[in-house]
């Protein structure tokens, strides 16, 4: 939790975020991801200053348990002084103890954001889905929270001005915006209507622009002129029987070696980021086997 300190910006964790989206689809399946088409509505997690602190926190936790479909999980919420925003004790259940930073006693509108992240820890624990290392695992948790419909709360908790700042979670504001945008493009929703933080709008806009770039990478037909020209050059090089090697493999797409049969090109699905491989033969319609997105390609 950044509390008055500097807030990191940009997209430094983007590769881990994309890996987390792929892991969600692989572990949950397309059909299960689709059951989260509706985000947590603001009314269900609203917290008024006149609400009882503990009863209100329990109510919001219950709504998040319901949203994540954890009917046999009971969250016991308490408050104490700590460095981080919150902590959950992951056990076999059905009771889970969540501790929230004492700061939330007076910043109650952000309790839903902190609980959304901690209840997702329980959800992923039950799925037995994790990434190695604390940092990557927390990024997975933030990404899952956001992609499955509760992460708009975390972005809305981001506030920054010349005198103070607050941000919850491990993702940058722009990365939260990116995952929200990826979700919005899949489910056709506009999370920006729920933001109360002016800074959240700006971060979402930057994340949306980055997410749309994923849909305009060659060999997709929506790629821009510069990308198509670069792709055509690399394709000619890959098809040249006298070339000593295939083009560099560090871009958004990669060609297979000519030694392994007909030339193919692989690229990440713009929805779930699983790599797709298709033949190099002009116009091709491909369907991602993981998220079922149909892609128009010009290979």
Coordinates of C-alpha atoms in Angstrom, one line a residue:
X1 CA 0.0 0.0 0.0
X2 CA 1.4 3.3 -1.1
X3 CA 0.3 5.7 1.7
X4 CA 1.7 9.2 1.0
X5 CA 4.8 7.9 -0.7
X6 CA 5.6 7.7 -4.4
X7 CA 3.4 5.7 -6.7
X8 CA 4.9 3.6 -9.5
X9 CA 3.5 4.2 -13.0
X10 CA 3.7 2.6 -16.4
X11 CA 3.7 -1.1 -17.3
X12 CA 6.7 -2.7 -15.6
X13 CA 4.8 -5.9 -14.8
X14 CA 3.1 -6.4 -18.1
X15 CA 4.5 -9.8 -19.0
X16 CA 3.5 -11.2 -15.6
X17 CA 0.1 -9.7 -15.9
X18 CA -0.4 -11.4 -19.3
X19 CA 0.9 -14.7 -18.0
X20 CA -1.7 -14.4 -15.2
X21 CA -4.6 -13.9 -17.6
X22 CA -3.4 -17.0 -19.5
X23 CA -3.2 -19.0 -16.3
X24 CA -6.7 -17.9 -15.3
X25 CA -8.2 -19.2 -18.6
X26 CA -6.2 -22.5 -18.3
X27 CA -7.2 -23.1 -14.7
X28 CA -10.8 -22.0 -14.8
X29 CA -11.7 -22.7 -18.4
X30 CA -13.5 -20.4 -20.9
X31 CA -17.0 -21.4 -19.5
X32 CA -16.1 -20.5 -15.9
X33 CA -14.5 -17.2 -16.8
X34 CA -17.7 -16.3 -18.7
X35 CA -19.7 -16.7 -15.5
X36 CA -18.0 -13.6 -14.2
X37 CA -19.4 -11.4 -16.9
X38 CA -21.0 -9.0 -14.3
X39 CA -18.7 -7.0 -12.1
X40 CA -19.3 -6.3 -8.5
X41 CA -21.9 -3.4 -8.5
X42 CA -21.0 -0.4 -6.4
X43 CA -24.1 -0.7 -4.3
X44 CA -23.1 -4.1 -3.0
X45 CA -19.8 -2.9 -1.6
X46 CA -20.7 0.7 -0.6
X47 CA -19.6 1.6 2.9
X48 CA -21.1 4.6 4.6
X49 CA -19.3 6.4 7.5
X50 CA -22.4 5.9 9.6
X51 CA -22.2 2.1 9.1
X52 CA -20.9 0.0 12.0
X53 CA -17.3 -0.7 11.2
X54 CA -17.2 -4.4 11.9
X55 CA -20.7 -5.3 10.7
X56 CA -20.1 -3.2 7.5
X57 CA -16.8 -5.0 6.8
X58 CA -18.4 -8.4 7.3
X59 CA -21.2 -7.4 4.9
X60 CA -18.8 -6.3 2.2
X61 CA -16.7 -9.5 2.7
X62 CA -19.9 -11.6 2.4
X63 CA -20.8 -9.9 -0.9
X64 CA -17.3 -10.6 -2.3
X65 CA -17.5 -14.2 -1.2
X66 CA -20.8 -14.4 -3.1
X67 CA -19.3 -12.8 -6.2
X68 CA -16.4 -15.2 -6.2
X69 CA -18.8 -18.1 -5.6
X70 CA -17.3 -19.3 -2.4
X71 CA -20.5 -20.2 -0.5
X72 CA -18.8 -22.3 2.2
X73 CA -16.2 -19.7 3.1
X74 CA -16.6 -17.4 6.0
X75 CA -14.5 -14.3 6.4
X76 CA -13.7 -12.9 9.9
X77 CA -12.5 -9.3 9.5
X78 CA -10.5 -7.4 12.1
X79 CA -8.3 -4.3 12.1
X80 CA -4.7 -3.7 13.4
X81 CA -1.7 -1.6 12.8
X82 CA 0.5 -3.0 9.9
X83 CA 2.6 -1.9 7.0
X84 CA 0.6 -3.6 4.3
X85 CA -3.1 -2.9 3.5
X86 CA -4.3 -6.3 4.6
X87 CA -3.5 -9.9 5.3
X88 CA -5.4 -13.1 5.1
X89 CA -4.5 -16.4 6.8
X90 CA -4.8 -19.1 4.3
X91 CA -6.0 -22.3 5.9
X92 CA -8.2 -25.3 5.0
X93 CA -11.3 -23.2 5.9
X94 CA -14.2 -22.8 6.0
X95 CA -13.2 -19.8 8.2
X96 CA -10.6 -17.3 7.0
X97 CA -9.2 -14.5 9.2
X98 CA -8.6 -11.2 7.3
X99 CA -6.8 -8.4 9.0
X100 CA -7.1 -4.9 7.6
X101 CA -4.8 -1.9 8.2
X102 CA -6.1 0.4 10.9
X103 CA -6.1 3.2 8.3
X104 CA -9.3 1.7 7.0
X105 CA -11.1 2.7 10.2
X106 CA -11.2 6.2 8.8
X107 CA -10.9 5.4 5.1
X108 CA -14.0 3.1 4.9
X109 CA -14.8 3.6 1.3
X110 CA -11.7 1.6 0.4
X111 CA -12.5 -1.4 2.6
X112 CA -14.1 -3.1 -0.4
X113 CA -10.9 -2.8 -2.4
X114 CA -8.7 -4.3 0.3
X115 CA -11.2 -7.1 0.9
X116 CA -11.5 -7.9 -2.9
X117 CA -7.8 -8.6 -3.0
X118 CA -7.8 -10.7 0.2
X119 CA -10.8 -12.8 -0.7
X120 CA -9.3 -13.5 -4.1
X121 CA -6.3 -14.9 -2.2
X122 CA -8.7 -17.4 -0.7
X123 CA -10.2 -18.2 -4.2
X124 CA -6.9 -18.8 -5.7
X125 CA -5.8 -20.9 -2.7
X126 CA -8.8 -23.2 -3.2
X127 CA -8.0 -23.4 -6.9
X128 CA -4.4 -24.3 -6.1
X129 CA -3.3 -21.6 -8.5
X130 CA -0.2 -19.6 -7.7
X131 CA 3.0 -18.1 -9.2
X132 CA 6.4 -18.7 -7.6
X133 CA 7.6 -15.8 -5.5
X134 CA 5.7 -13.3 -3.5
X135 CA 5.8 -10.5 -6.1
X136 CA 4.5 -12.6 -9.0
X137 CA 1.9 -14.2 -6.8
X138 CA 0.6 -10.9 -5.7
X139 CA 0.5 -9.7 -9.3
X140 CA -1.5 -12.8 -10.2
X141 CA -3.9 -12.0 -7.3
X142 CA -4.4 -8.4 -8.5
X143 CA -4.9 -9.6 -12.1
X144 CA -7.4 -12.2 -11.1
X145 CA -9.3 -9.8 -8.9
X146 CA -9.6 -7.3 -11.7
X147 CA -10.3 -9.8 -14.6
X148 CA -13.0 -11.5 -12.5
X149 CA -14.9 -8.4 -11.8
X150 CA -13.8 -6.8 -8.5
X151 CA -10.6 -5.0 -9.4
X152 CA -12.3 -1.7 -10.4
X153 CA -12.4 -1.2 -6.7
X154 CA -8.6 -1.4 -6.5
X155 CA -8.1 1.2 -9.2
X156 CA -10.7 3.5 -7.7
X157 CA -8.8 3.4 -4.5
X158 CA -5.9 5.1 -6.3
X159 CA -5.7 8.8 -5.5
X160 CA -2.7 11.1 -5.9
X161 CA -2.2 14.9 -5.7
X162 CA 0.6 17.2 -4.8
X163 CA 0.2 16.6 -1.1
X164 CA -0.8 13.0 -0.7
X165 CA -1.2 9.7 -2.4
X166 CA -2.8 6.3 -2.0
X167 CA -2.7 3.1 -4.0
X168 CA -3.6 -0.4 -3.1
X169 CA -2.2 -3.6 -4.8
X170 CA 1.0 -4.5 -6.6
X171 CA 0.0 -3.4 -10.1
X172 CA 0.5 0.1 -11.2
X173 CA -2.6 2.2 -11.8
X174 CA -2.0 1.9 -15.6
X175 CA -1.7 -1.9 -15.3
X176 CA -5.0 -2.1 -13.3
X177 CA -6.5 0.0 -16.2
X178 CA -5.0 -2.5 -18.7
X179 CA -6.6 -5.5 -17.1
X180 CA -9.9 -3.7 -16.6
X181 CA -9.8 -2.8 -20.3
X182 CA -9.0 -6.4 -21.3
X183 CA -12.0 -7.5 -19.3
X184 CA -14.2 -4.7 -20.8
X185 CA -13.3 -5.7 -24.3
X186 CA -14.4 -9.3 -23.6
X187 CA -17.6 -8.6 -21.7
X188 CA -18.6 -5.2 -23.2
X189 CA -18.8 -3.2 -20.0
X190 CA -17.6 0.2 -19.1
X191 CA -16.1 0.2 -15.6
X192 CA -15.2 3.9 -15.8
X193 CA -18.8 4.8 -14.8
X194 CA -18.1 3.5 -11.3
X195 CA -14.9 5.5 -10.6
X196 CA -15.0 8.2 -8.0
X197 CA -11.3 8.9 -8.2
X198 CA -10.3 11.3 -11.1
X199 CA -6.9 9.6 -11.3
X200 CA -8.6 6.3 -12.0
X201 CA -10.1 7.7 -15.2
X202 CA -6.7 8.7 -16.5
X203 CA -5.1 5.4 -15.6
X204 CA -7.9 3.4 -17.2
X205 CA -7.6 5.4 -20.4
X206 CA -3.9 4.6 -20.6
X207 CA -4.6 1.0 -19.9
X208 CA -7.3 0.9 -22.6
X209 CA -4.9 2.3 -25.2
X210 CA -2.3 -0.4 -24.3
X211 CA -5.0 -3.1 -24.5
X212 CA -6.1 -2.0 -27.9
X213 CA -2.5 -2.2 -29.1
X214 CA -2.7 -5.9 -28.5
X215 CA -5.5 -6.1 -31.0
X216 CA -3.4 -4.3 -33.7
X217 CA -0.3 -6.4 -33.8
X218 CA 0.6 -8.3 -37.0
X219 CA -0.3 -10.8 -38.3
X220 CA -3.8 -9.6 -37.3
X221 CA -5.6 -7.8 -40.1
X222 CA -6.2 -4.8 -37.7
X223 CA -2.4 -4.1 -37.6
X224 CA -1.3 -0.7 -38.6
X225 CA 0.7 0.2 -41.7
X226 CA 4.1 0.2 -40.0
X227 CA 3.4 -3.2 -38.3
X228 CA 2.3 -4.7 -41.6
X229 CA 5.3 -3.4 -43.4
X230 CA 7.7 -4.8 -40.8
X231 CA 5.8 -8.1 -40.8
X232 CA 6.1 -8.4 -44.6
X233 CA 9.9 -7.8 -44.4
X234 CA 10.3 -10.4 -41.8
X235 CA 8.1 -12.9 -43.8
X236 CA 10.3 -12.4 -46.9
X237 CA 13.4 -13.1 -44.8
X238 CA 11.8 -16.2 -43.3
X239 CA 10.7 -17.5 -46.8
X240 CA 14.1 -16.8 -48.4
X241 CA 15.8 -20.2 -48.9
X242 CA 19.2 -18.5 -48.9
X243 CA 18.7 -16.7 -45.6
X244 CA 21.0 -18.1 -42.9
X245 CA 18.4 -17.9 -40.2
X246 CA 14.8 -17.0 -39.4
X247 CA 14.1 -13.4 -38.2
X248 CA 14.6 -12.5 -34.6
X249 CA 12.2 -14.2 -32.2
X250 CA 11.9 -11.3 -29.7
X251 CA 8.9 -9.5 -31.3
X252 CA 5.2 -10.0 -31.1
X253 CA 5.3 -12.8 -33.6
X254 CA 7.9 -15.5 -34.5
X255 CA 8.3 -17.7 -37.6
X256 CA 9.1 -21.4 -37.4
X257 CA 12.3 -22.7 -38.9
X258 CA 12.0 -23.9 -42.5
X259 CA 13.6 -27.2 -41.4
X260 CA 10.3 -28.1 -39.7
X261 CA 8.0 -28.2 -42.7
X262 CA 5.8 -25.5 -44.1
X263 CA 6.5 -22.0 -42.7
X264 CA 4.3 -21.0 -39.8
X265 CA 4.0 -17.9 -37.6
X266 CA 3.1 -17.8 -33.9
X267 CA 1.8 -14.9 -32.0
X268 CA -0.1 -14.2 -28.7
X269 CA -3.9 -14.2 -28.7
X270 CA -4.9 -10.6 -27.9
X271 CA -7.5 -11.8 -25.4
X272 CA -5.8 -14.5 -23.3
X273 CA -2.2 -14.2 -24.6
X274 CA -1.8 -17.9 -25.3
X275 CA 0.4 -18.3 -28.3
X276 CA -1.3 -19.3 -31.5
X277 CA 0.4 -20.9 -34.5
X278 CA -1.0 -20.6 -38.0
X279 CA 0.4 -21.3 -41.5
X280 CA 1.9 -18.5 -43.6
X281 CA -0.4 -18.4 -46.6
X282 CA -2.2 -15.1 -46.7
X283 CA -5.7 -14.5 -45.2
X284 CA -6.4 -17.0 -42.4
X285 CA -9.1 -17.1 -39.8
X286 CA -7.9 -18.6 -36.5
X287 CA -9.7 -19.5 -33.3
X288 CA -7.9 -19.6 -30.0
X289 CA -8.5 -22.9 -28.3
X290 CA -8.2 -21.4 -24.9
X291 CA -10.5 -18.4 -24.9
X292 CA -12.4 -19.1 -28.2
X293 CA -11.6 -15.7 -29.7
X294 CA -11.9 -15.8 -33.5
X295 CA -9.0 -13.9 -35.1
X296 CA -8.7 -12.5 -38.6
X297 CA -5.1 -12.8 -39.8
X298 CA -3.1 -11.9 -42.9
X299 CA -0.1 -14.1 -42.6

